[in-house]
Tab-separated table of C-alpha atoms in Angstrom:
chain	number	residue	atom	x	y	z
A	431	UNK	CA	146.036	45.072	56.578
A	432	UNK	CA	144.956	46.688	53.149
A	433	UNK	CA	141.786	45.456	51.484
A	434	UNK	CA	140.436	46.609	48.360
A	435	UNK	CA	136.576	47.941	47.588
A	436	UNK	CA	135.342	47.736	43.776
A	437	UNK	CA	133.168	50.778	43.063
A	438	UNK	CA	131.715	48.244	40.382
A	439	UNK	CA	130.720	45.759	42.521
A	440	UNK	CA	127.895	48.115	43.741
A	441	UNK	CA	124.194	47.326	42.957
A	442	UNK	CA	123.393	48.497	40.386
A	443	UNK	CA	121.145	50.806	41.858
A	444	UNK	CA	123.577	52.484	43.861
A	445	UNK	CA	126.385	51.933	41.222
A	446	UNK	CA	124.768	54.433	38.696
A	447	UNK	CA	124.877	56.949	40.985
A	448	UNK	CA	128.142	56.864	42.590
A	449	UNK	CA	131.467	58.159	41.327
A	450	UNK	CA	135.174	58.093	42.599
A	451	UNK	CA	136.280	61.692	42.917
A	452	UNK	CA	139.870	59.924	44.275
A	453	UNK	CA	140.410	56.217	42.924
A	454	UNK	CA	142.858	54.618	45.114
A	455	UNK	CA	141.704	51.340	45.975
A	456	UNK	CA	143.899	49.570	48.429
A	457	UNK	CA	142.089	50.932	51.846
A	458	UNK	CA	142.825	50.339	54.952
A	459	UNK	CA	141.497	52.790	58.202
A	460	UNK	CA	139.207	52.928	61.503
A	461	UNK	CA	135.608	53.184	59.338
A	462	UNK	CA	133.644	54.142	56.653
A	463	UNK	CA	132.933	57.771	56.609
A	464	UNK	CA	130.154	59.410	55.237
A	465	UNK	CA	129.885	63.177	54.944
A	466	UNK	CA	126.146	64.509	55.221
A	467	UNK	CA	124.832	67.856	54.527
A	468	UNK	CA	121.971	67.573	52.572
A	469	UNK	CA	120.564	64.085	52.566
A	470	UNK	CA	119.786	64.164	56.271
A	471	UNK	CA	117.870	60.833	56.054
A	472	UNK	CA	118.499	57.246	57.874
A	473	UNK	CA	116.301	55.312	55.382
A	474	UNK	CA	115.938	55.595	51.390
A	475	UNK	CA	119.275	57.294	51.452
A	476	UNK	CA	121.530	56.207	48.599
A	477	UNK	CA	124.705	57.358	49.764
A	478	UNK	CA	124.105	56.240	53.504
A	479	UNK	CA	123.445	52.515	51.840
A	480	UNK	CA	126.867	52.633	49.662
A	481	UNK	CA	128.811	53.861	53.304
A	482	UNK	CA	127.012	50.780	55.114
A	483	UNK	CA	127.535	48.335	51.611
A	484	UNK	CA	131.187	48.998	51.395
A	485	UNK	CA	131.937	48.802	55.847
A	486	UNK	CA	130.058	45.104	55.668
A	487	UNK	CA	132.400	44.500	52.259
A	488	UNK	CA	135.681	45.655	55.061
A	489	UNK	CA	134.212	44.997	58.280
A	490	UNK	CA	134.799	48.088	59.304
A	491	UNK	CA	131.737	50.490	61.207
A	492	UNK	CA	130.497	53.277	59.902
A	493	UNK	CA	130.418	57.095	60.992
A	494	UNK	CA	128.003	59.307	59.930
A	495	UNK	CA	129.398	62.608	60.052
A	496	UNK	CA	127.784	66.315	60.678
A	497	UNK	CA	128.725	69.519	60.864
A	498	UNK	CA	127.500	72.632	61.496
A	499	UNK	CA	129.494	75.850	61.693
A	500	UNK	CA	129.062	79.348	62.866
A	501	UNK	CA	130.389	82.570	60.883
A	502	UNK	CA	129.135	81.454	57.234
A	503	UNK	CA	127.252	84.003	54.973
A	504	UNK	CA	123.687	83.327	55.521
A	505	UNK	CA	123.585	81.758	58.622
A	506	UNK	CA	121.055	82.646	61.242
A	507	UNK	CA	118.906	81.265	64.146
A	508	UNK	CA	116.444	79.908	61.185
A	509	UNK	CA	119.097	78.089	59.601
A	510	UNK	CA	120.313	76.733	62.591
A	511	UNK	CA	117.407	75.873	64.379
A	512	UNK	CA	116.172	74.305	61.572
A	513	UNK	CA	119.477	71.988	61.303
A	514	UNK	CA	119.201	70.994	64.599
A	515	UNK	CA	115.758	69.810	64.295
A	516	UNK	CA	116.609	67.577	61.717
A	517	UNK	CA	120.038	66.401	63.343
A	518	UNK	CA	117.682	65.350	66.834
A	519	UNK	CA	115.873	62.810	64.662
A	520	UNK	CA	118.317	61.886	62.375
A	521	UNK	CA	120.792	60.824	65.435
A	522	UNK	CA	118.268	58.817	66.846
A	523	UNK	CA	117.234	57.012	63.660
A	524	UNK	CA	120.848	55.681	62.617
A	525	UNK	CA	121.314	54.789	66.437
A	526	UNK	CA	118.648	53.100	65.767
A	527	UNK	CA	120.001	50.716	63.243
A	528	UNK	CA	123.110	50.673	64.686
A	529	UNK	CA	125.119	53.633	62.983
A	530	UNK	CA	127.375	55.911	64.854
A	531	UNK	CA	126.656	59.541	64.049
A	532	UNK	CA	128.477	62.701	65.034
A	533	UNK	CA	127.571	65.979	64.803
A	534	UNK	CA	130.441	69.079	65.217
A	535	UNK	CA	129.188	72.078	65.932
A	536	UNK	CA	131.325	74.838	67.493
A	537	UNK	CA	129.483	78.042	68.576
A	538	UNK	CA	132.870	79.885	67.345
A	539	UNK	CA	135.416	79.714	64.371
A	540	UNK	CA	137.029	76.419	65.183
A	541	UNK	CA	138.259	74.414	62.554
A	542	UNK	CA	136.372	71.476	61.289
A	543	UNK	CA	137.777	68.022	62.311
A	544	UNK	CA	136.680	66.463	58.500
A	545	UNK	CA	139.738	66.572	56.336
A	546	UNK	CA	141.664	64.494	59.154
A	547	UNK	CA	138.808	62.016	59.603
A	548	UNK	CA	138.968	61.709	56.160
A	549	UNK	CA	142.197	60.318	56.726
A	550	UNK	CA	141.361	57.751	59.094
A	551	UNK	CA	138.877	56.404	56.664
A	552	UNK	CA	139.268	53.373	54.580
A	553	UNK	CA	136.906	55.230	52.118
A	554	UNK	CA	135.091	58.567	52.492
A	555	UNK	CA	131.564	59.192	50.810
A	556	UNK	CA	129.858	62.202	50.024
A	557	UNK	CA	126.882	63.582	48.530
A	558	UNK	CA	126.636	64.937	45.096
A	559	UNK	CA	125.817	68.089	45.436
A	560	UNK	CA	126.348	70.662	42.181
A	561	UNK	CA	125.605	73.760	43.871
A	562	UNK	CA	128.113	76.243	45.179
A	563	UNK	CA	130.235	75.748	47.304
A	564	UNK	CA	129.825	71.962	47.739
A	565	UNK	CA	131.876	70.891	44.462
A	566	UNK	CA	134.872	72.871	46.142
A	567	UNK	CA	134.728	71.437	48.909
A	568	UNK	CA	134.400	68.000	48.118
A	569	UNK	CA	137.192	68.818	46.000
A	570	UNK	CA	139.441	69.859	48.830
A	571	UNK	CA	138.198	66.959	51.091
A	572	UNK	CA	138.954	64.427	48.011
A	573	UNK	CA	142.704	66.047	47.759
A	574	UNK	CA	143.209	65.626	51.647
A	575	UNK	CA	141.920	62.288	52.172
A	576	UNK	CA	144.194	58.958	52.382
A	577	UNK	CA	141.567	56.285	50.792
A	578	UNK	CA	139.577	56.519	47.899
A	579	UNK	CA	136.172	59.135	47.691
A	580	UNK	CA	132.963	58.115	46.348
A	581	UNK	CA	130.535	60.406	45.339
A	582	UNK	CA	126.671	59.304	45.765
A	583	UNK	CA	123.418	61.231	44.003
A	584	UNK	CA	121.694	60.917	47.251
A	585	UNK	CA	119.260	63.763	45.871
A	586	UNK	CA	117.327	62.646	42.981
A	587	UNK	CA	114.603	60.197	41.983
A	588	UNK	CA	116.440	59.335	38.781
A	589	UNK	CA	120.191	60.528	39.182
A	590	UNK	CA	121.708	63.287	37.235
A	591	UNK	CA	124.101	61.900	35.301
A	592	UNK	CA	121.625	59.597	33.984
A	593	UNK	CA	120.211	62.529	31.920
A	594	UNK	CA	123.666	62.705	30.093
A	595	UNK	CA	123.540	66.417	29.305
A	596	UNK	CA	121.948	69.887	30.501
A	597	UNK	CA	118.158	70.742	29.041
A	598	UNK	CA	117.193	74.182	27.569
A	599	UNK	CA	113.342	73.847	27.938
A	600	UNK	CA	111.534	72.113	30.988
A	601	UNK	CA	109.337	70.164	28.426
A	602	UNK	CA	112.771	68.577	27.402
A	603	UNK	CA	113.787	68.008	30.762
A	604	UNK	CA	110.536	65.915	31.226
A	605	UNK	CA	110.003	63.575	28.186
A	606	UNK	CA	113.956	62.960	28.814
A	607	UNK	CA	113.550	61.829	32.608
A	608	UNK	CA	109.685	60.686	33.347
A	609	UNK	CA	110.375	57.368	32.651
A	610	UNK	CA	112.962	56.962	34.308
A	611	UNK	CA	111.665	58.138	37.459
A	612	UNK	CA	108.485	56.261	37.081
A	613	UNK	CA	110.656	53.119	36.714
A	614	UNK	CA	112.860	53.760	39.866
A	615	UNK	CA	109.958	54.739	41.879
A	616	UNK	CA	108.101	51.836	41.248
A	617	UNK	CA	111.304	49.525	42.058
A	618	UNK	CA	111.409	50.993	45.240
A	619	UNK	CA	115.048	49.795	47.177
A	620	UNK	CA	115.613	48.385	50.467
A	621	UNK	CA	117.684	50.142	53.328
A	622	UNK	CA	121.280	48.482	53.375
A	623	UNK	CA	121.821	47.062	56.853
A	624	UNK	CA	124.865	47.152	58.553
A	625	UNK	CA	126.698	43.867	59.811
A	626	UNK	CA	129.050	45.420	61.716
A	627	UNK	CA	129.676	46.681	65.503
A	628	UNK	CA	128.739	50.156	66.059
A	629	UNK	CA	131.973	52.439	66.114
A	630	UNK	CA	132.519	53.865	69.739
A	631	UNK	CA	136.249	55.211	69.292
A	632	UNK	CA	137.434	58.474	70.137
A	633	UNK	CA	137.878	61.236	67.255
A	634	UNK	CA	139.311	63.800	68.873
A	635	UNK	CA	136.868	66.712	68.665
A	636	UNK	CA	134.144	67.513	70.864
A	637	UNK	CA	130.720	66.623	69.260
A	638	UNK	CA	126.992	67.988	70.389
A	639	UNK	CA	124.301	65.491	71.102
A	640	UNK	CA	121.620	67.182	69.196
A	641	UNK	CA	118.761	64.982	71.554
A	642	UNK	CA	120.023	66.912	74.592
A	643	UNK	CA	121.032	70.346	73.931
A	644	UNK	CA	118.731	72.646	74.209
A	645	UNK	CA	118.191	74.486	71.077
A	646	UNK	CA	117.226	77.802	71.300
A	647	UNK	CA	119.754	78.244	74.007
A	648	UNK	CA	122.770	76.867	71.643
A	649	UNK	CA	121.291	79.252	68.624
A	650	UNK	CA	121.734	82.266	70.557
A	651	UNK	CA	125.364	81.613	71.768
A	652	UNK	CA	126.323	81.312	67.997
A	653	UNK	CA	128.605	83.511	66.137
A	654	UNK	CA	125.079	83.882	63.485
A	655	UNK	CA	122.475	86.081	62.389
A	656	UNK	CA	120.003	86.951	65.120
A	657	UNK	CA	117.760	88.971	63.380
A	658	UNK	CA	116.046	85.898	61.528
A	659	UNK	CA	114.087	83.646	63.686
A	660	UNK	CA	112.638	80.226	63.552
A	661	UNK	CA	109.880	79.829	61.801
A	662	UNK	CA	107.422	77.965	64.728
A	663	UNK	CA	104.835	76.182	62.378
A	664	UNK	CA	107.820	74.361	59.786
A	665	UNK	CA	109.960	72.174	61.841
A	666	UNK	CA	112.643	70.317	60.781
A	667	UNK	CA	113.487	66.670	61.147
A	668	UNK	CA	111.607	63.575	59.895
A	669	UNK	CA	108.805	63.199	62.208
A	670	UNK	CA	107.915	67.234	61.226
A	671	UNK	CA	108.197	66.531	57.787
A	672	UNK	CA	105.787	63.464	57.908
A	673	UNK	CA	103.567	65.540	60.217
A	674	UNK	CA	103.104	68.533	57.712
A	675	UNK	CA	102.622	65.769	54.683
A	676	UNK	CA	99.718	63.913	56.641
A	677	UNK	CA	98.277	67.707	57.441
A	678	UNK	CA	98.323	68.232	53.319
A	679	UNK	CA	96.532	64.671	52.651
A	680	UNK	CA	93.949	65.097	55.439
A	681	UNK	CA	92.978	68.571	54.380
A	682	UNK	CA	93.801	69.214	50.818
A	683	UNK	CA	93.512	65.374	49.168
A	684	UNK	CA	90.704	64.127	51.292
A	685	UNK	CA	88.452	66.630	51.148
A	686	UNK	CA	88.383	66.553	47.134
């Protein structure tokens, strides 16, 4: 059966940063799907909140989606490594609150599985991400899909388009936005929680449990730059990250 979502009917504080890149309304499909690349968080994550807002609006679960391929310019065992990292803790945090995640990521050329979950999806979201080549491929994604596409500043203290136009001088940039950002920051948010059964269907690809591979043997089996290695002290993943920031409070802010 069709049912309808309402970008509108948002919060507000997701609705000013969210946009519908296709419009369709009428949805109807196996989940909510939400596209991460960047905003590899499962708490104070914007666009994560709008995919679990809109699956309690249809009862439908949603699906967290990953991937990570081999061949791309740039990529090496740093890259990688680093990715992984990140993916370890962020599949155990959305298990956590009861999110299906999936990660794809071949060690060859094989083509990525998104475009046709994308048309299983009652809606799609993604992350809005300016930089090259992330507006293409949104773009394609968007064209291929068979619900509507909402695109969340996942990114951003205060969101982009809230600044309303491009700024020639940082000073500029500042007066224009500090308030803002206070404001936001000082609101704070609350994590949306999902009211639906985790999804546990099959989606036809093979995905990689990022809690039991073992990295550096997966790295090296990639088609990827070997030459660049990990870096061993700058981990990636949430529990790193909050490990480094209690490091710089302990022995740059407390000892002034």
């Amino acid at each position: 059966m069709d049912r309808t979502l309402d970008l509108n009917a948002l919060p507000e504080p997701l609705r000013e940063r969210s946009r519908a890149l296709h419009d369709d309304i009428k949805t109807g499909g196996d989940f909510v799907l939400y596209w991460t690349h960047h905003a590899l968080r499962a708490f104070e994550n914007p666009a994560l909140d709008v995919a679990v807002w809109a699956g309690n609006q249809l009862g439908l679960p949603v699906l967290v989606y990953q991937g990570l391929g081999a061949g791309h310019r740039f990529d090496s065992d740093r890259h990688h490594t680093f990715i992984l990292e990140g993916a370890r803790d962020l599949a155990e945090q959305l298990e956590g609150r009861g999110i299906a995640y999936r990660l794809f990521a071949p060690q060859d050329r094989e083509r990525s599985p998104l475009r046709g979950l994308a048309r299983r999806a009652a809606l799609t979201v993604v992350e809005e991400f300016p930089a090259p080549p992330f507006p293409r491929w949104t773009g394609r994604l968007a064209a291929a899909a068979q619900g509507p596409v909402w695109s969340v500043d996942a990114a951003c203290v205060m969101p982009m388009r809230a600044y309303g136009r491009a700024f020639d001088r940082a000073f500029k940039f500042r007066d224009k936005g500090w308030r803002g950002m206070l404001d936001r920051a000082r609101a704070g948010g609350r994590d949306v929680e999902p009211e639906v059964e985790i999804f546990g269907g099959e989606l036809g690809f093979t995905d990689v449990d990022p809690r039991e591979v073992d990295t550096p043997a997966f790295v090296a089996g990639g088609d990827i730059d070997h030459t660049i290695g990990p870096v061993p002290h700058t981990g990636g993943g949430r529990a790193a990250r909050e490990a480094r920031w209690r490091r710089v409070v302990v022995t740059r802010v407390g000892s002034n």
